[in-house]
GROMACS .gro file of C-alpha atoms in nm:
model
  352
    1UNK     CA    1   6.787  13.231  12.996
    2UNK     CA    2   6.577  13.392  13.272
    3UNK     CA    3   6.577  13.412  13.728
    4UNK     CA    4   6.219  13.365  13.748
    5UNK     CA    5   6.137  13.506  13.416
    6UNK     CA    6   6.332  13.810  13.294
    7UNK     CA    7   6.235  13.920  12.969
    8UNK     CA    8   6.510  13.878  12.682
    9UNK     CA    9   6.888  13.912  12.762
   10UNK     CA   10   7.057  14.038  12.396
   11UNK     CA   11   7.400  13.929  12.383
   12UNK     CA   12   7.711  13.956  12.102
   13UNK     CA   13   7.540  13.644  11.953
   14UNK     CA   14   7.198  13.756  11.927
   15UNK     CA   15   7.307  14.119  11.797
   16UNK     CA   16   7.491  13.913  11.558
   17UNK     CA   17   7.190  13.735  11.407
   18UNK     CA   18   6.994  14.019  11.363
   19UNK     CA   19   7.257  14.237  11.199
   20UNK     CA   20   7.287  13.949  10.959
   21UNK     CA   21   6.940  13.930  10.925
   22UNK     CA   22   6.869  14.243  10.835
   23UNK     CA   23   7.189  14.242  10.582
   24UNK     CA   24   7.059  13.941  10.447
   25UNK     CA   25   6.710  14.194  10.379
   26UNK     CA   26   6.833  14.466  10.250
   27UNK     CA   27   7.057  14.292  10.002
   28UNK     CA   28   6.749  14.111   9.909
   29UNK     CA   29   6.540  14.374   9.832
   30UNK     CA   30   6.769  14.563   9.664
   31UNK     CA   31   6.862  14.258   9.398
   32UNK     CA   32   6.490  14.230   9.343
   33UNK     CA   33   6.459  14.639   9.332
   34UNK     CA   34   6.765  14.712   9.079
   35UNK     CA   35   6.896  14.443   8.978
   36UNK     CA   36   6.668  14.147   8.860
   37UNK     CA   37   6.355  14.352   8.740
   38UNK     CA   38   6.472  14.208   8.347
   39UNK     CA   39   6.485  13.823   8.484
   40UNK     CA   40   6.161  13.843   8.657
   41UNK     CA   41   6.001  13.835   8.345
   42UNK     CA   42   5.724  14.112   8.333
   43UNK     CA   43   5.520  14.106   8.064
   44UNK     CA   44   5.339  14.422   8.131
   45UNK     CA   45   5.543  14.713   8.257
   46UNK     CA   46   5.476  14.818   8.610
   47UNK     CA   47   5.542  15.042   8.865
   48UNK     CA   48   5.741  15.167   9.144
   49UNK     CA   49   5.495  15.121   9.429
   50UNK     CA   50   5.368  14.744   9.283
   51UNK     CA   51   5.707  14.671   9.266
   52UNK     CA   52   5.803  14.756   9.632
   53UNK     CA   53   5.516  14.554   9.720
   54UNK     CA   54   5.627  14.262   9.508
   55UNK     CA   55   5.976  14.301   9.656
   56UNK     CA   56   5.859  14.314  10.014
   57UNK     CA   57   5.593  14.015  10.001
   58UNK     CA   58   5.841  13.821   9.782
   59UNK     CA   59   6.087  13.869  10.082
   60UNK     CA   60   5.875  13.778  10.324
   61UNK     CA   61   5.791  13.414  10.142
   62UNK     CA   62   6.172  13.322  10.120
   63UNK     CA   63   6.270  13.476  10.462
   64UNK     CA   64   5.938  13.196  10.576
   65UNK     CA   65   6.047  12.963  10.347
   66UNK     CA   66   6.403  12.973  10.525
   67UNK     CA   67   6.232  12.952  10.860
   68UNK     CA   68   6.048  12.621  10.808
   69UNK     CA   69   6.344  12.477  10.613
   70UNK     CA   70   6.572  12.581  10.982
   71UNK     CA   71   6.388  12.286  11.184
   72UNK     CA   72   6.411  11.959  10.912
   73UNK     CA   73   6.761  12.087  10.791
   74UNK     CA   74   6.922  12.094  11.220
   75UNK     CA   75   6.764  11.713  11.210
   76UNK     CA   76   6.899  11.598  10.937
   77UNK     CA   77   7.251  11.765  10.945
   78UNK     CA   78   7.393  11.863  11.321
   79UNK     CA   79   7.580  12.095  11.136
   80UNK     CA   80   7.293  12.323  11.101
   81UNK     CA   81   7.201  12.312  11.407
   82UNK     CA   82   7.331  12.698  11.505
   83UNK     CA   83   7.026  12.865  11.270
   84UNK     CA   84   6.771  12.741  11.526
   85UNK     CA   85   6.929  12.999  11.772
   86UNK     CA   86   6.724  13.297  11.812
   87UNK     CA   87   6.456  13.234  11.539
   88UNK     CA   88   6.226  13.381  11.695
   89UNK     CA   89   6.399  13.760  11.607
   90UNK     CA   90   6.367  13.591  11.251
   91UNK     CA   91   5.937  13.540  11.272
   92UNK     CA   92   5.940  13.861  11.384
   93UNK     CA   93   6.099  14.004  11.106
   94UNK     CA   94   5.940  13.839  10.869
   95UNK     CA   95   5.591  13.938  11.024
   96UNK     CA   96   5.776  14.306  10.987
   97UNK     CA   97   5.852  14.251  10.577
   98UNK     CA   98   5.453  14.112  10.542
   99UNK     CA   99   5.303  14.398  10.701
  100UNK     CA  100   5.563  14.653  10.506
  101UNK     CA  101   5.410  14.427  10.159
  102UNK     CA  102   5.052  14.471  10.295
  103UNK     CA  103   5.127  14.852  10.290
  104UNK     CA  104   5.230  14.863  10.003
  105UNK     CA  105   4.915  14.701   9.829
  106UNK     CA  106   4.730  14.850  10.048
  107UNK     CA  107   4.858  15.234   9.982
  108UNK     CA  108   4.850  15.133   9.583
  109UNK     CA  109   4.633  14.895   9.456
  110UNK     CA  110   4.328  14.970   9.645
  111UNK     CA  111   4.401  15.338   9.590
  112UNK     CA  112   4.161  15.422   9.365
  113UNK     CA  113   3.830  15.325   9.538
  114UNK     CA  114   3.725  15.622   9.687
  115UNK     CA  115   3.493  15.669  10.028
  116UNK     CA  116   3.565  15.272  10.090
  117UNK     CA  117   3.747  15.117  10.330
  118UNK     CA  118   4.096  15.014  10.190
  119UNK     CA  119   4.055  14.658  10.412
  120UNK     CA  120   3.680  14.629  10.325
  121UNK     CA  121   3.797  14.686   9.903
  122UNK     CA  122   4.073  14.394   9.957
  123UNK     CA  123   3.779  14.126  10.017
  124UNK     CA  124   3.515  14.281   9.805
  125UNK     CA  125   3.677  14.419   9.495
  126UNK     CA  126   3.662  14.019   9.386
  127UNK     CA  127   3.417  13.831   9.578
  128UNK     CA  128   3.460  13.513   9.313
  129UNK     CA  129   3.474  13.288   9.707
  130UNK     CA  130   3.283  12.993   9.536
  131UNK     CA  131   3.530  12.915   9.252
  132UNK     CA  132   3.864  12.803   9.272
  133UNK     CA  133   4.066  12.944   9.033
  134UNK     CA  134   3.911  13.264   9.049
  135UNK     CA  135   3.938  13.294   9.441
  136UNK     CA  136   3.992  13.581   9.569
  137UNK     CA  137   4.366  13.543   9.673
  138UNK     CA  138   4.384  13.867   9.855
  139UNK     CA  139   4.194  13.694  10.146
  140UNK     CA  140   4.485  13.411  10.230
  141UNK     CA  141   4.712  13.710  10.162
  142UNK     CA  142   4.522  13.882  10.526
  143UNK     CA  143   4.474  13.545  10.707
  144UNK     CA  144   4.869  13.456  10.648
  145UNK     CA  145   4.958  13.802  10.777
  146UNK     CA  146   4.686  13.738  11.059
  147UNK     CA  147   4.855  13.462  11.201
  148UNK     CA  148   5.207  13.597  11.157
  149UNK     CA  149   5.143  13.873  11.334
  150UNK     CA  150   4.995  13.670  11.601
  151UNK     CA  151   5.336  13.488  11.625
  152UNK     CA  152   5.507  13.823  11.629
  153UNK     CA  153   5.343  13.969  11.899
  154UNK     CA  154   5.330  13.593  12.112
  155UNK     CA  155   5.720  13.527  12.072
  156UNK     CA  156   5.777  13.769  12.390
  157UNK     CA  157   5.902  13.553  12.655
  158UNK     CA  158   5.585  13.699  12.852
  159UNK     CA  159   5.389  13.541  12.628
  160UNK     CA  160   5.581  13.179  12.689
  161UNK     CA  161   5.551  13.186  13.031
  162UNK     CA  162   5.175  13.284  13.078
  163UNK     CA  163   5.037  13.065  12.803
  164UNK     CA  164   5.291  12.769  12.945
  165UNK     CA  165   5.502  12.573  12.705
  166UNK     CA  166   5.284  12.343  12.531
  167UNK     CA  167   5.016  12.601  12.481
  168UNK     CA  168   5.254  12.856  12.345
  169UNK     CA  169   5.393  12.587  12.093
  170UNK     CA  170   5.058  12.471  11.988
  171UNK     CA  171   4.958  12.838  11.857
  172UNK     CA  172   5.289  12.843  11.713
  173UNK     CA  173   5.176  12.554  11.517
  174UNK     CA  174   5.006  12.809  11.325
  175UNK     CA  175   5.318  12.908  11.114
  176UNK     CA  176   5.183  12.649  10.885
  177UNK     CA  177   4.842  12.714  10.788
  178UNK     CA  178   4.983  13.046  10.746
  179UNK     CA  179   5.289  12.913  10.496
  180UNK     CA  180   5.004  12.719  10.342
  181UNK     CA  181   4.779  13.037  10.260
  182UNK     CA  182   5.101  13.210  10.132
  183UNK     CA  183   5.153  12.954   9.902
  184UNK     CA  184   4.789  12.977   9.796
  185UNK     CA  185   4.824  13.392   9.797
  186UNK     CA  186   5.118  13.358   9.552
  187UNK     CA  187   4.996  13.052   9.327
  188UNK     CA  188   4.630  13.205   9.265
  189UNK     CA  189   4.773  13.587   9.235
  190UNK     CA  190   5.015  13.447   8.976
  191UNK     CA  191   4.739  13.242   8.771
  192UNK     CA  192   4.514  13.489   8.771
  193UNK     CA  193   4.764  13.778   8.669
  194UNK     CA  194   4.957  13.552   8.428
  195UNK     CA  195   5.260  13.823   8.366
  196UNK     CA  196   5.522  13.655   8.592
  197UNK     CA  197   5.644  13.290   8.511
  198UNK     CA  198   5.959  13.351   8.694
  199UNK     CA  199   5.852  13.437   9.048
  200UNK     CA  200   5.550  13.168   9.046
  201UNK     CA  201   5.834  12.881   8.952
  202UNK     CA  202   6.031  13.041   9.213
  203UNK     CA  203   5.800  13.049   9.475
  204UNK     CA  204   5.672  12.665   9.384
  205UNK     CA  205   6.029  12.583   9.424
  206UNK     CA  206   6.071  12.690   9.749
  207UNK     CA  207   5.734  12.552   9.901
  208UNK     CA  208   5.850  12.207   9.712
  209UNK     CA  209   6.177  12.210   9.945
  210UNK     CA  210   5.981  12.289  10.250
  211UNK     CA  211   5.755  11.965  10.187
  212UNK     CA  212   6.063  11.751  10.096
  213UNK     CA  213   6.221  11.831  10.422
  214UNK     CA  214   5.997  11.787  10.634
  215UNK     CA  215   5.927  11.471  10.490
  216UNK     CA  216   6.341  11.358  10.499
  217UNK     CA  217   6.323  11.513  10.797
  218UNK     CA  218   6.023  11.302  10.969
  219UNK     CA  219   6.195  10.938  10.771
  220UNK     CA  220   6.505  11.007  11.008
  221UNK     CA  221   6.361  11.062  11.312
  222UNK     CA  222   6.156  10.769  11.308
  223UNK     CA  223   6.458  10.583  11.212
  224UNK     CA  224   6.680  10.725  11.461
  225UNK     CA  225   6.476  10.750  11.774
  226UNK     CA  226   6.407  10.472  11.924
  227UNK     CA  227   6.074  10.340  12.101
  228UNK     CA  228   6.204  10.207  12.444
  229UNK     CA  229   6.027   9.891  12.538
  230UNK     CA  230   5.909   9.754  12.879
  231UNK     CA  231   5.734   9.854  13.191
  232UNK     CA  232   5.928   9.880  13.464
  233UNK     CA  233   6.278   9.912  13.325
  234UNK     CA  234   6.281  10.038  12.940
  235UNK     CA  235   6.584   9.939  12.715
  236UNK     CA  236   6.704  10.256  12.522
  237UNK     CA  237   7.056  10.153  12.291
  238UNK     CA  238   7.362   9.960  12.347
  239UNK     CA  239   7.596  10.200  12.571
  240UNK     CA  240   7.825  10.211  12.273
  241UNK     CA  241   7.617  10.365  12.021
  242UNK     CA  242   7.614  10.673  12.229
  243UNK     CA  243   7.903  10.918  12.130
  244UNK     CA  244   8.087  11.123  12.382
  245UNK     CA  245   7.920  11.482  12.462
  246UNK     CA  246   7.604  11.369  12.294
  247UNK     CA  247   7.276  11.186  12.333
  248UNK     CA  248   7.062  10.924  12.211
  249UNK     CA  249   6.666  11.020  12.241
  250UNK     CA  250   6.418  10.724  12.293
  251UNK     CA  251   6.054  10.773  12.329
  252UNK     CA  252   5.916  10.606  12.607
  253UNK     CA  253   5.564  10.407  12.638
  254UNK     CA  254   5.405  10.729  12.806
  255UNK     CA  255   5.473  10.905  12.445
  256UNK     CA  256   5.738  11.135  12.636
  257UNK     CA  257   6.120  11.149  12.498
  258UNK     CA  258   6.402  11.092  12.701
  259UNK     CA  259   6.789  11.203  12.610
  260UNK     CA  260   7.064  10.992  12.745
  261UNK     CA  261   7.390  11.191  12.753
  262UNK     CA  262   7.736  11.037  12.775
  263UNK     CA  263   7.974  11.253  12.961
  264UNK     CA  264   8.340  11.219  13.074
  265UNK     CA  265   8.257  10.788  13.075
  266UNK     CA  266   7.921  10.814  13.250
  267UNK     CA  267   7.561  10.840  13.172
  268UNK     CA  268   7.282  11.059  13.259
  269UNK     CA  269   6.929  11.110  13.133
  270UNK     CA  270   6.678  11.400  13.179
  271UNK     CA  271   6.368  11.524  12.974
  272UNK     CA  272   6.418  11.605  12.599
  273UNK     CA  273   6.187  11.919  12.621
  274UNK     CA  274   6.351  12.188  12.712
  275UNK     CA  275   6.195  12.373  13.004
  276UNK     CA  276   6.185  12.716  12.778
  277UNK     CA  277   6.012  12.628  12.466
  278UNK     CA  278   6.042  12.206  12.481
  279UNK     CA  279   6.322  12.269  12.283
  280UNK     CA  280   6.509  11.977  12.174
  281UNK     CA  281   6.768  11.901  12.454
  282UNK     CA  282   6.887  11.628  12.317
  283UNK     CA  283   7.026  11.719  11.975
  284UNK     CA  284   7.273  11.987  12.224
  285UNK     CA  285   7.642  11.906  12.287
  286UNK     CA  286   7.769  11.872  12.676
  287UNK     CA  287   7.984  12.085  12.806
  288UNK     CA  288   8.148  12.093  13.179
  289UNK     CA  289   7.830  11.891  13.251
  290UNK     CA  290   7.552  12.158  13.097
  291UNK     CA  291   7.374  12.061  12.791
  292UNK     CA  292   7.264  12.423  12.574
  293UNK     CA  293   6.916  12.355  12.433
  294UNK     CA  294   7.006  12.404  12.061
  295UNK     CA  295   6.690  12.644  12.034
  296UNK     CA  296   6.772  12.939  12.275
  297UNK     CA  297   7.052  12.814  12.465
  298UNK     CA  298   6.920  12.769  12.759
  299UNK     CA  299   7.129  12.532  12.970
  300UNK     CA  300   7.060  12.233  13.249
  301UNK     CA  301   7.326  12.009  13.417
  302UNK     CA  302   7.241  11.614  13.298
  303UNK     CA  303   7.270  11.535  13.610
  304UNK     CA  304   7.017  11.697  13.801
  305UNK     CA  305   6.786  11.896  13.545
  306UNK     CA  306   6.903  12.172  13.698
  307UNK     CA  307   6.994  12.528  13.546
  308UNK     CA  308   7.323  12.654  13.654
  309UNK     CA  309   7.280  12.921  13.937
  310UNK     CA  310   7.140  13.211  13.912
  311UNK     CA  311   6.840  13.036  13.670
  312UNK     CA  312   6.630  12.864  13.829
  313UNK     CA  313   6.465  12.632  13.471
  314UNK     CA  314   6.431  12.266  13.571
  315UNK     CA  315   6.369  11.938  13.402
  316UNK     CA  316   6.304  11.607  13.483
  317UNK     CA  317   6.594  11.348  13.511
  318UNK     CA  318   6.552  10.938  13.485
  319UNK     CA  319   6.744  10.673  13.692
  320UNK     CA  320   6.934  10.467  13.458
  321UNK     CA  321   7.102  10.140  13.470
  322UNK     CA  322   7.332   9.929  13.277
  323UNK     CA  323   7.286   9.559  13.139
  324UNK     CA  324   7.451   9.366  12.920
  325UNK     CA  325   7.574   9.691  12.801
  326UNK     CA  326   7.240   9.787  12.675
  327UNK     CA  327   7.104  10.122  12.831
  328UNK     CA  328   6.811  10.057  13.008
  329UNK     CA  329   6.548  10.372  13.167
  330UNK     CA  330   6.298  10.379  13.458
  331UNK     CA  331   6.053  10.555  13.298
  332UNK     CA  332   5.919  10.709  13.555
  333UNK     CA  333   6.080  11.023  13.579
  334UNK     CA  334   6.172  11.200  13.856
  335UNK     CA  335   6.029  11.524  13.956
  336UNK     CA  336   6.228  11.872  13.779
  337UNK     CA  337   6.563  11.895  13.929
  338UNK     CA  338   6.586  11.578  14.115
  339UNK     CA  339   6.955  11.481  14.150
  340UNK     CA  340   7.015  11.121  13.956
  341UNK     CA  341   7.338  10.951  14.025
  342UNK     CA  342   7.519  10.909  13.679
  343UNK     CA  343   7.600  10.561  13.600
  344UNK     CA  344   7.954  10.458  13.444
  345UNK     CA  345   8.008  10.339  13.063
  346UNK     CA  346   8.135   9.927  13.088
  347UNK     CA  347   8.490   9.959  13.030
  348UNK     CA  348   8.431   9.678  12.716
  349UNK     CA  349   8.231   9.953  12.593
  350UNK     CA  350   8.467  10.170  12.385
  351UNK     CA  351   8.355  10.503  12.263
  352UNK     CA  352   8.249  10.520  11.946
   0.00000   0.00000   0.00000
């Protein structure tokens, strides 16, 4: 969290992640380096330097593949929740393992043109751009690098605050034309080389999940969130289907999500989006009053949208009321921070 914008604080958790991280790279590479060079199924032999690059751009797709698999797999299981902290140390890494790959091809395969440009040879040593299966792969190879590096070098807190939120998460958006061009990169380099079944099967495996999540992933969230009805007073859930220490997220008529938390018998609502990143504030667990956005954990009291002192982050917070024992929301929120009085649980409502 920041006081009017500090850059990053590291703590024992985020030092954590990375160490794991980078484990979780090395052992990778060294598998693919020494150990599975038989079950990758070369048919022509090859050589040191094209295999480092195969083993760094080959980590970089499943380290990306694990990144957009974080987001669908925390919605559809809570209990996965925990890999969204700090994923932004895992972008940058991978934008680290793509631009060690690009090295790599760049220091071998384009070696041998001499006087040229090593950049200019990538996109003219095959300039086949008006066929399909003979496109020149290279090129999605340097726009999906492109706009990882962007990501990289935007992830800085800096970055978050001068762009504002909703900018900063639109360009990050581009993490999936990128994925997309990787997945183009990979299929057409292993059509056109035909010597590696094994890693092209891989690699369609992996972009397979991605889709499949995403799509399991967008079934249950239109199942589970609600759209609150009405004009003046919105109806959200029965006050029973929300469990203790968590929320229930509705979106409202203005297209904006509220999270209603139950806490200690009472009920509170504030934004969803986290003031950070619009994280999702509703899929974190209460504690002592403070939600932790499940993104960053950065942390507001339900019942102001307040940060606890020193921070200063605010969101807005909803009146609520009770009726019938259905939840119902004034949707017209109040401004960041304003103090809402929580309202109590019915006593026929039992918790869940």
């Amino acid at each position: 969290m920041s006081v009017k914008y500090v850059p990053v604080q590291w703590n024992r958790a985020k030092w954590g992640y990375d160490a794991a991280l980078m484990v979780g790279i090395v052992v990778f590479l060294w598998i693919f380096l020494y150990v599975a060079p038989d079950a990758l199924n070369h048919e022509r032999p090859i050589n040191p330097p094209i295999r480092n690059a195969r083993a760094f751009g080959a980590c970089a797709f499943v380290m990306l593949t694990i990144i957009l698999c974080i987001g669908p797999l925390a919605r559809l299981d809570a209990r996965f929740l925990g890999l969204l902290y700090n994923r932004r140390h895992f972008g940058v890494m991978t934008a680290a393992v793509a631009l060690t790959h690009a090295y790599f091809v760049l220091g071998w395969y384009f070696a041998f043109f001499q006087g040229a440009s090593r950049w200019e040879t990538v996109l003219f040593a095959n300039t086949s751009y008006a066929q399909i299966l003979g496109f020149p792969f290279e090129a999605l190879g340097i726009f999906a690098l492109i706009c990882l590096l962007i990501l990289a070098a935007t992830s800085h807190d800096f970055w978050l605050k001068f762009l504002t939120a909703p900018v900063w998460k639109a360009v990050h958006f581009l993490i999936y034309p990128a994925y997309a061009a990787v997945v183009g990169h990979v299929a057409l380099g292993a059509f056109q080389s035909r010597d590696n079944d094994t890693m092209a099967l891989i690699f369609s495996a992996g972009a397979l999940v991605v889709v499949a999540l995403h799509l399991a992933a967008a079934m249950k969230e239109r199942g589970r969130d609600p759209v609150a009805d009405g004009v003046d007073w919105v109806a959200v859930c029965a006050a029973s289907e929300i469990a203790e220490g968590r929320a229930r997220i509705a979106i409202l008529p203005s297209g904006d999500r509220v999270a209603v938390f139950r806490h200690e018998g009472q009920l509170s609502a504030i934004s969803n989006a986290c003031a950070h990143q619009n994280g999702p504030l509703g899929e974190g667990r209460i504690l002592d009053c403070l939600v932790t956005c499940p993104w960053h954990g950065f942390q507001y009291d339900v019942r102001t949208g307040r940060s606890p002192a020193p921070f200063t982050e605010k969101v807005p917070t909803y009146n609520l009321r009770v009726d019938g024992g259905r939840v119902l929301v004034d949707p017209r929120a109040n401004p960041p921070g304003t103090p809402a009085d929580p309202v109590p649980v019915p006593q026929q409502e039992a918790m869940p």
